[in-house]
Amino acid sequence: MLEILRSLVQEVNSARDLQEALGIIVSRVQKAMGTEVCSVYLLDPDSNRYILMASEGLYQQAVGKVSLGYSEGLIGLVGSREEPINLEDAPSHPRYRYFPETGEERFRSFLGVPIIHHRRVLGVLVVQQRENSRCFDEGEEAFLVTVSAQLAGVIAHSEATGAISGLSLTGAEAKDVSFSGVAGAQGVAIGQGVAVYPAADLDAVPEKQAEDIDQELQLFSDAVTAVREDIERVARRLASQLRPEEQALFEVYLRMLGDNALPGEVVNCIQQGLWAQGALRQVVQQYVRHFEMMDDLYLRERAVDIRDLGRRLLSHLQEGNQQERVYPERTVLVSEELTPAMLGEVPRDQLVGLVSVRGSGNSHVAILARAMGVPTVMGLVDIPVNQLDGKELIVDGFEGQLFASPSADLRAVYQEICDEEDELVRGLEVLRDKPCETTDGHRVSLLVNTGLMTDVVRSLSHGAEGIGLYRTEVPFMIKDRFPSEQEQREYYREQLEAFAPNPVTMRTLDIGGDKALTYFPIQEENPFLGWRGIRVTLDHPEIFLVQVRAMLKASEGLNNLQIMLPMISNISEVEESLHLIYRVYHEVREEGYDIHMPKVGVMVEVPAAVYQVRELADRVDFLSVGSNDLTQYLLAVDRNNPRVAQLYHSYHPAVLQALVRIAHDAHAAGKPVSICGELAGDPGGAVLLMAMGYDALSMNAASLPKVKSVIRNLSLEWAGQLLEDVLLLDSPHVIKSCVDLSLRSAGFGRYLRPGKTATAAALKEQMLQ
C-alpha cells in the first residue's frame, strides 16, 4: 500500500489541474482497493453544498450535477462528524439519500472519509461495493484516510489557484479572495497586481551540443556582462533610498558573476561541448539543488538568488526576450520568488506593496522592503500568481494577509485604515518632543528597535528616546565575511552619534535560529533549540571580543552605549560574558581610549531565564525581555510558519503571567527592566506592560507615536485595573478582545493596529465562514 500511495501522490502532484487530479485519484483508489466505486464530493463554499466532482463506477452524466446539502445524506454526515463512516448496508441507514441518476442503487457497502485541510472540511472521499461483498476492513479504511489527507493539500492548492474559491465552481469570479502568509514588512497597501515572471525558463532549455564552442563562449560572456550592467543600474537607481550597507546586498549578485563563481563552471561545461544555454541550466540547477537541501533558512534563501541570476543570464542568451514593462501608478509586485533585482525595476514612487510565494522575513527582499517602508507579505504558498496580474490587491503587512479582487466594503475598510493611518501620523507629529507620561504622572521611556541606518531618521522624527535594541547581526548578514573591527566600529558609531546622549542598547551578535550567515553556516535539525545567540559567540570568543572592542571604541566621547547579551539560559553564560567584556574594557583603556564602562544587561527570552531573573539581576545592570522569542518558546510555536502561526499569540495567559513575574522579580532586585518586541508596539500591549511595571518599551518607529498618544491620555490606575481584569481570563483571543474593547470605550479605537478594527475583523470572519 505504501508504494501505491507514493506512486499516487506523484501522479496527483504532476496533474495539470484539479479535475485531472481527481480523476487520477478515483481511478487509482478504485483499482488499489479492488472496489467497484470511488467518488469525490467537494464542498462548494459558495452554495455550501457537496458536489459530485469525480467518480469511477457511478454514471458519468451525474458528475458535476448531483449535489447534496451541507448536512444531507451520508456524505453530509461524514462531513459534519469529521470522521470516517463505514457501513455494510448503506441503504438501511436513516441518513441514506438515493440519487437515481448516479446508478448507485446497485451498491450497498459504503466507506466515506472527510477531506480536511487546516481544520476545514473540503469534501468527502467515498468507496462503494455491491451487495453480498466484503465489508471494508480497518486497513482499507486507514488507506482511504491517508489518501484523503494527501488529497486535502491538492484541493487546498486548487482552491487558492481559483479552481474552487478564487473562481467558484460555477465559474463566476469571486470577491474578497484571501490568502495567508507571513508578514515581511508592516503596513497596508492597496494597488494593482503586477505578476513578475522569471526572465526565462531554465527548465525548458533542451539538451544540445555546441556547434561552435568559441561562439557559445562569446555569447555567454556577453550575457554575463549585460546582467552585471543591469544589476549595477538597479543598484544605482536605489542608491538614494538605501544606505551603503543595504546597497551591499547587490554586491552578492555581482560576486556570483565573478569569473571564479558561477560563470567559471558554465564556461567549463561549454568547453566540454554543451551549448551556452544548456550549460547554464545544468550549473544553475546543480547550485539550486545544493542550496535547497540545506537545513539553514538563510542559506536556502540563497537558492533564490542563484535561480534569479540564471534566468537573467538565459534571458540575454535568448534573443528578443527583453520587454519594457509599464508599471501602474500603484504597483503591487507579485512573484513566485521576489528578488532585490526585481524590486529595483519598479520606479520607487509607484511601488506600494510586495507579495511573494516563497521567502521569509530573513530574505534579502524582506530586508530591503523594511528599509524602504514597503508593506510586504511573504510565504503565500498557494497564491495563483498568474491570476493576480492586473487584479486589485490589498496587502496587509501587519497580519501577513493578501486580498484579491476586494469587494467595495472590504476595500473601503482598508482604505479607511490607510487614510486614518496617514492622518494619525500627521496628527501625532506634535507629540515628538513631549514626554511619555500618564495623566497621573507615571513616566515610561519609549525606545526603538533598529538594525539599519534607514530606521534612524524615522525614529528620531517620531521622538524616540534611544535605541532599546540594535540588531548588530545586520551588518554581519549583508557581507560575505565577518566585518572587521574598523567596519563594525563605523556602523556602531553612526548609531551612537545619531541618538546621543540617549542610550543605545546594542545586542551582541545573535545568529542561529532564523538568522544565519552565508560564510558561517550552522546546520541543525532544530536551529531554534540549538547553537544560537550567546552560545555561538562564547564558543567563538574571537568574534565576541572583536565586536565588544568595536562597540567600546565607537562609544568614545559619547558614553551612551549599553551592551545586551542574547539567548541567556544559564548564569555561567553571563559570568563568562562579563569576564570577556571587562577584559576588553581594560585593554581598550590601555590603548588610550577615554571610555566609560557601559551598562551590561541580559535578554530574557528563554523560559529558563524567567525563573532566574533575581540571580541574573544580581550580576547585570538591567534586563530586557525579548517578547517575540519568549512567546515563541513558551508556546512552542514558530511564528514564521504559516501552518501554526495562528497559535502564536502575545496575549496568551502564560505569556502575560511570565511577563508579570519578570517585571516583579527585576524590581525586587532593584534593577530596571524593559521589553522589545511586537507586544510593546501594540497600544493595548503597551498599556498592559506599563501596568506590569516595565520601565521602557522598545518598538518599531512607526508604532511609537500611537503608543505615546495612548499612554499620555490615560492613568496608571486605569491601566492597572485593565491588567487585573485580563489576568483573570484564560483565552488569548478573549484577552485581546477585552483590551481592544476597553481602549475603544476609552476613546482610543483609532489607535489600534490596522487590520484589527471591528469592521475589518467582522468582514474577515464573514469570509472564513
Short mmCIF file of N, CA, C and O in Angstrom, two decimals, residues 434-513:
data_model
loop_
_atom_site.label_atom_id
_atom_site.label_comp_id
_atom_site.label_asym_id
_atom_site.label_seq_id
_atom_site.Cartn_x
_atom_site.Cartn_y
_atom_site.Cartn_z
N LYS A 434 7.38 65.66 23.37
CA LYS A 434 6.69 65.60 24.65
C LYS A 434 6.98 64.28 25.35
O LYS A 434 7.16 63.25 24.70
N PRO A 435 7.02 64.29 26.68
CA PRO A 435 7.34 63.05 27.42
C PRO A 435 6.20 62.05 27.35
O PRO A 435 5.03 62.41 27.20
N CYS A 436 6.55 60.78 27.48
CA CYS A 436 5.53 59.73 27.53
C CYS A 436 5.16 59.55 28.99
O CYS A 436 5.81 58.80 29.74
N GLU A 437 4.13 60.26 29.39
CA GLU A 437 3.75 60.31 30.80
C GLU A 437 2.24 60.22 30.92
O GLU A 437 1.50 60.86 30.18
N THR A 438 1.77 59.40 31.87
CA THR A 438 0.33 59.22 32.06
C THR A 438 -0.28 60.46 32.70
O THR A 438 0.43 61.35 33.19
N THR A 439 -1.60 60.48 32.73
CA THR A 439 -2.31 61.63 33.30
C THR A 439 -2.06 61.78 34.80
O THR A 439 -2.23 62.86 35.36
N ASP A 440 -1.66 60.66 35.45
CA ASP A 440 -1.36 60.74 36.89
C ASP A 440 0.14 60.75 37.16
O ASP A 440 0.59 60.41 38.25
N GLY A 441 0.94 61.12 36.14
CA GLY A 441 2.36 61.40 36.36
C GLY A 441 3.33 60.24 36.27
O GLY A 441 4.50 60.38 36.62
N HIS A 442 2.89 59.10 35.78
CA HIS A 442 3.81 57.95 35.64
C HIS A 442 4.58 58.05 34.32
O HIS A 442 3.98 58.21 33.26
N ARG A 443 5.90 57.94 34.39
CA ARG A 443 6.77 58.15 33.22
C ARG A 443 7.26 56.81 32.67
O ARG A 443 7.69 55.93 33.41
N VAL A 444 7.18 56.67 31.35
CA VAL A 444 7.67 55.47 30.66
C VAL A 444 8.55 55.92 29.50
O VAL A 444 8.21 56.86 28.77
N SER A 445 9.69 55.28 29.33
CA SER A 445 10.58 55.61 28.20
C SER A 445 10.17 54.81 26.98
O SER A 445 9.90 53.61 27.07
N LEU A 446 10.14 55.48 25.83
CA LEU A 446 9.82 54.82 24.57
C LEU A 446 11.06 54.78 23.70
O LEU A 446 11.62 55.83 23.33
N LEU A 447 11.50 53.58 23.37
CA LEU A 447 12.71 53.37 22.60
C LEU A 447 12.37 52.68 21.29
O LEU A 447 11.21 52.27 21.07
N VAL A 448 13.35 52.53 20.41
CA VAL A 448 13.09 51.89 19.12
C VAL A 448 14.00 50.68 18.92
O VAL A 448 15.11 50.61 19.46
N ASN A 449 13.50 49.74 18.11
CA ASN A 449 14.31 48.62 17.64
C ASN A 449 14.82 48.98 16.26
O ASN A 449 14.07 49.48 15.43
N THR A 450 16.08 48.73 16.01
CA THR A 450 16.63 49.11 14.71
C THR A 450 17.77 48.17 14.33
O THR A 450 18.31 47.44 15.16
N GLY A 451 18.11 48.21 13.05
CA GLY A 451 19.23 47.43 12.57
C GLY A 451 19.88 48.07 11.37
O GLY A 451 21.02 47.78 11.02
N LEU A 452 19.13 48.98 10.73
CA LEU A 452 19.62 49.68 9.55
C LEU A 452 19.59 51.19 9.78
O LEU A 452 18.73 51.71 10.48
N MET A 453 20.50 51.89 9.14
CA MET A 453 20.54 53.34 9.31
C MET A 453 19.30 54.03 8.76
O MET A 453 18.95 55.13 9.18
N THR A 454 18.60 53.38 7.82
CA THR A 454 17.38 53.99 7.28
C THR A 454 16.32 54.14 8.36
O THR A 454 15.40 54.94 8.22
N ASP A 455 16.42 53.35 9.44
CA ASP A 455 15.45 53.47 10.53
C ASP A 455 15.69 54.71 11.40
O ASP A 455 14.80 55.16 12.10
N VAL A 456 16.90 55.24 11.35
CA VAL A 456 17.28 56.28 12.31
C VAL A 456 16.49 57.55 12.12
O VAL A 456 15.95 58.12 13.08
N VAL A 457 16.40 58.03 10.88
CA VAL A 457 15.69 59.29 10.62
C VAL A 457 14.24 59.18 11.06
O VAL A 457 13.69 60.08 11.70
N ARG A 458 13.60 58.05 10.70
CA ARG A 458 12.22 57.83 11.09
C ARG A 458 12.07 57.78 12.61
O ARG A 458 11.14 58.33 13.18
N SER A 459 13.02 57.14 13.26
CA SER A 459 12.96 57.02 14.72
C SER A 459 13.08 58.37 15.40
O SER A 459 12.32 58.69 16.32
N LEU A 460 14.03 59.17 14.95
CA LEU A 460 14.23 60.50 15.55
C LEU A 460 13.04 61.40 15.30
O LEU A 460 12.63 62.18 16.17
N SER A 461 12.47 61.31 14.10
CA SER A 461 11.33 62.18 13.78
C SER A 461 10.09 61.81 14.59
O SER A 461 9.18 62.62 14.75
N HIS A 462 10.05 60.58 15.09
CA HIS A 462 8.91 60.15 15.89
C HIS A 462 9.15 60.31 17.38
O HIS A 462 8.30 59.92 18.19
N GLY A 463 10.29 60.85 17.76
CA GLY A 463 10.52 61.17 19.17
C GLY A 463 11.07 60.04 20.00
O GLY A 463 10.84 59.99 21.22
N ALA A 464 11.81 59.13 19.39
CA ALA A 464 12.40 58.03 20.16
C ALA A 464 13.40 58.57 21.17
O ALA A 464 14.17 59.49 20.88
N GLU A 465 13.41 57.98 22.36
CA GLU A 465 14.31 58.42 23.44
C GLU A 465 15.59 57.61 23.49
O GLU A 465 16.36 57.72 24.44
N GLY A 466 15.82 56.81 22.48
CA GLY A 466 17.01 55.98 22.43
C GLY A 466 16.72 54.70 21.69
O GLY A 466 15.60 54.49 21.17
N ILE A 467 17.70 53.82 21.64
CA ILE A 467 17.52 52.53 20.99
C ILE A 467 17.47 51.45 22.07
O ILE A 467 18.40 51.29 22.86
N GLY A 468 16.37 50.72 22.09
CA GLY A 468 16.23 49.64 23.06
C GLY A 468 16.81 48.34 22.57
O GLY A 468 17.13 47.45 23.35
N LEU A 469 16.94 48.22 21.23
CA LEU A 469 17.51 47.03 20.64
C LEU A 469 18.13 47.38 19.29
O LEU A 469 17.42 47.69 18.34
N TYR A 470 19.47 47.35 19.24
CA TYR A 470 20.15 47.49 17.95
C TYR A 470 20.64 46.10 17.56
O TYR A 470 21.44 45.48 18.25
N ARG A 471 20.12 45.61 16.44
CA ARG A 471 20.44 44.26 15.98
C ARG A 471 21.78 44.28 15.25
O ARG A 471 21.85 44.58 14.06
N THR A 472 22.84 43.94 15.94
CA THR A 472 24.17 44.04 15.35
C THR A 472 24.42 42.97 14.29
O THR A 472 25.42 43.05 13.56
N GLU A 473 23.54 41.96 14.18
CA GLU A 473 23.78 40.93 13.17
C GLU A 473 23.54 41.43 11.75
O GLU A 473 24.02 40.82 10.79
N VAL A 474 22.79 42.54 11.59
CA VAL A 474 22.51 43.03 10.23
C VAL A 474 23.78 43.36 9.46
O VAL A 474 23.94 42.93 8.31
N PRO A 475 24.73 44.11 10.03
CA PRO A 475 25.98 44.35 9.30
C PRO A 475 26.72 43.06 8.96
O PRO A 475 27.45 43.01 7.97
N PHE A 476 26.53 42.03 9.78
CA PHE A 476 27.18 40.74 9.51
C PHE A 476 26.48 40.01 8.37
O PHE A 476 27.12 39.31 7.58
N MET A 477 25.15 40.16 8.28
CA MET A 477 24.38 39.40 7.31
C MET A 477 24.52 39.92 5.88
O MET A 477 24.30 39.17 4.93
N ILE A 478 24.87 41.19 5.71
CA ILE A 478 24.94 41.74 4.36
C ILE A 478 26.34 41.69 3.79
O ILE A 478 26.62 42.30 2.76
N LYS A 479 27.22 40.96 4.45
CA LYS A 479 28.57 40.78 3.93
C LYS A 479 28.84 39.30 3.67
O LYS A 479 28.11 38.43 4.13
N ASP A 480 29.92 39.04 2.90
CA ASP A 480 30.29 37.65 2.63
C ASP A 480 31.44 37.20 3.53
O ASP A 480 32.09 36.19 3.28
N ARG A 481 31.68 37.93 4.61
CA ARG A 481 32.72 37.60 5.58
C ARG A 481 32.40 38.36 6.86
O ARG A 481 31.54 39.25 6.87
N PHE A 482 33.09 38.01 7.94
CA PHE A 482 32.90 38.77 9.17
C PHE A 482 33.43 40.19 8.97
O PHE A 482 34.55 40.37 8.47
N PRO A 483 32.64 41.22 9.32
CA PRO A 483 33.14 42.58 9.20
C PRO A 483 34.31 42.80 10.16
O PRO A 483 34.34 42.25 11.26
N SER A 484 35.25 43.60 9.72
CA SER A 484 36.42 43.88 10.55
C SER A 484 36.04 44.74 11.74
O SER A 484 34.94 45.29 11.81
N GLU A 485 36.97 44.86 12.68
CA GLU A 485 36.72 45.71 13.84
C GLU A 485 36.44 47.14 13.41
O GLU A 485 35.53 47.79 13.94
N GLN A 486 37.20 47.63 12.45
CA GLN A 486 37.01 49.01 11.99
C GLN A 486 35.66 49.19 11.32
O GLN A 486 34.97 50.20 11.53
N GLU A 487 35.25 48.21 10.50
CA GLU A 487 33.94 48.29 9.83
C GLU A 487 32.82 48.28 10.86
O GLU A 487 31.87 49.08 10.77
N GLN A 488 32.93 47.41 11.83
CA GLN A 488 31.91 47.37 12.88
C GLN A 488 31.89 48.68 13.65
O GLN A 488 30.82 49.22 13.97
N ARG A 489 33.06 49.17 13.95
CA ARG A 489 33.16 50.42 14.71
C ARG A 489 32.43 51.55 13.98
O ARG A 489 31.75 52.38 14.61
N GLU A 490 32.55 51.62 12.67
CA GLU A 490 31.89 52.67 11.90
C GLU A 490 30.38 52.52 11.95
O GLU A 490 29.65 53.51 12.08
N TYR A 491 29.88 51.28 11.82
CA TYR A 491 28.44 51.04 11.93
C TYR A 491 27.93 51.51 13.29
O TYR A 491 26.92 52.23 13.40
N TYR A 492 28.59 51.08 14.34
CA TYR A 492 28.14 51.37 15.70
C TYR A 492 28.24 52.86 16.02
O TYR A 492 27.35 53.43 16.67
N ARG A 493 29.29 53.50 15.58
CA ARG A 493 29.48 54.93 15.84
C ARG A 493 28.33 55.74 15.23
O ARG A 493 27.85 56.70 15.84
N GLU A 494 27.91 55.33 14.04
CA GLU A 494 26.83 56.04 13.37
C GLU A 494 25.56 56.02 14.20
O GLU A 494 24.86 57.04 14.34
N GLN A 495 25.24 54.86 14.77
CA GLN A 495 24.04 54.74 15.60
C GLN A 495 24.20 55.52 16.91
O GLN A 495 23.28 56.23 17.34
N LEU A 496 25.34 55.38 17.54
CA LEU A 496 25.58 56.05 18.82
C LEU A 496 25.53 57.56 18.68
O LEU A 496 24.96 58.27 19.53
N GLU A 497 26.12 58.09 17.60
CA GLU A 497 26.12 59.54 17.38
C GLU A 497 24.71 60.05 17.10
O GLU A 497 24.32 61.13 17.56
N ALA A 498 23.94 59.27 16.33
CA ALA A 498 22.60 59.73 15.93
C ALA A 498 21.70 59.92 17.14
O ALA A 498 20.85 60.82 17.15
N PHE A 499 21.88 59.11 18.18
CA PHE A 499 20.97 59.17 19.33
C PHE A 499 21.57 59.81 20.58
O PHE A 499 20.88 59.98 21.58
N ALA A 500 22.84 60.14 20.53
CA ALA A 500 23.49 60.74 21.70
C ALA A 500 22.74 62.01 22.12
O ALA A 500 22.27 62.77 21.27
N PRO A 501 22.59 62.25 23.43
CA PRO A 501 23.14 61.48 24.56
C PRO A 501 22.25 60.34 25.04
O PRO A 501 22.52 59.75 26.07
N ASN A 502 21.16 60.06 24.30
CA ASN A 502 20.25 59.00 24.73
C ASN A 502 20.91 57.62 24.58
O ASN A 502 21.79 57.43 23.73
N PRO A 503 20.48 56.66 25.37
CA PRO A 503 21.13 55.34 25.37
C PRO A 503 20.88 54.55 24.08
O PRO A 503 19.80 54.64 23.49
N VAL A 504 21.89 53.81 23.69
CA VAL A 504 21.78 52.90 22.56
C VAL A 504 22.17 51.51 23.07
O VAL A 504 23.33 51.29 23.45
N THR A 505 21.21 50.62 23.10
CA THR A 505 21.45 49.27 23.60
C THR A 505 21.77 48.34 22.44
O THR A 505 20.91 48.08 21.59
N MET A 506 23.01 47.86 22.40
CA MET A 506 23.45 47.00 21.31
C MET A 506 23.49 45.55 21.77
O MET A 506 24.18 45.21 22.71
N ARG A 507 22.72 44.75 21.07
CA ARG A 507 22.71 43.31 21.36
C ARG A 507 23.92 42.68 20.67
O ARG A 507 24.18 42.92 19.49
N THR A 508 24.67 41.89 21.40
CA THR A 508 25.81 41.21 20.78
C THR A 508 25.28 40.23 19.74
O THR A 508 24.10 39.87 19.73
N LEU A 509 26.16 39.80 18.85
CA LEU A 509 25.78 39.01 17.68
C LEU A 509 24.82 37.89 18.04
O LEU A 509 25.13 37.04 18.87
N ASP A 510 23.67 37.89 17.39
CA ASP A 510 22.62 36.90 17.67
C ASP A 510 22.31 36.15 16.38
O ASP A 510 21.36 36.48 15.67
N ILE A 511 23.13 35.17 16.05
CA ILE A 511 22.88 34.35 14.87
C ILE A 511 22.43 32.97 15.29
O ILE A 511 22.53 32.59 16.45
N GLY A 512 21.92 32.22 14.32
CA GLY A 512 21.29 30.95 14.63
C GLY A 512 19.79 31.13 14.62
O GLY A 512 19.28 32.24 14.49
N GLY A 513 19.04 30.06 14.75
CA GLY A 513 17.58 30.17 14.65
C GLY A 513 17.20 30.54 13.24
O GLY A 513 17.51 29.83 12.29
#
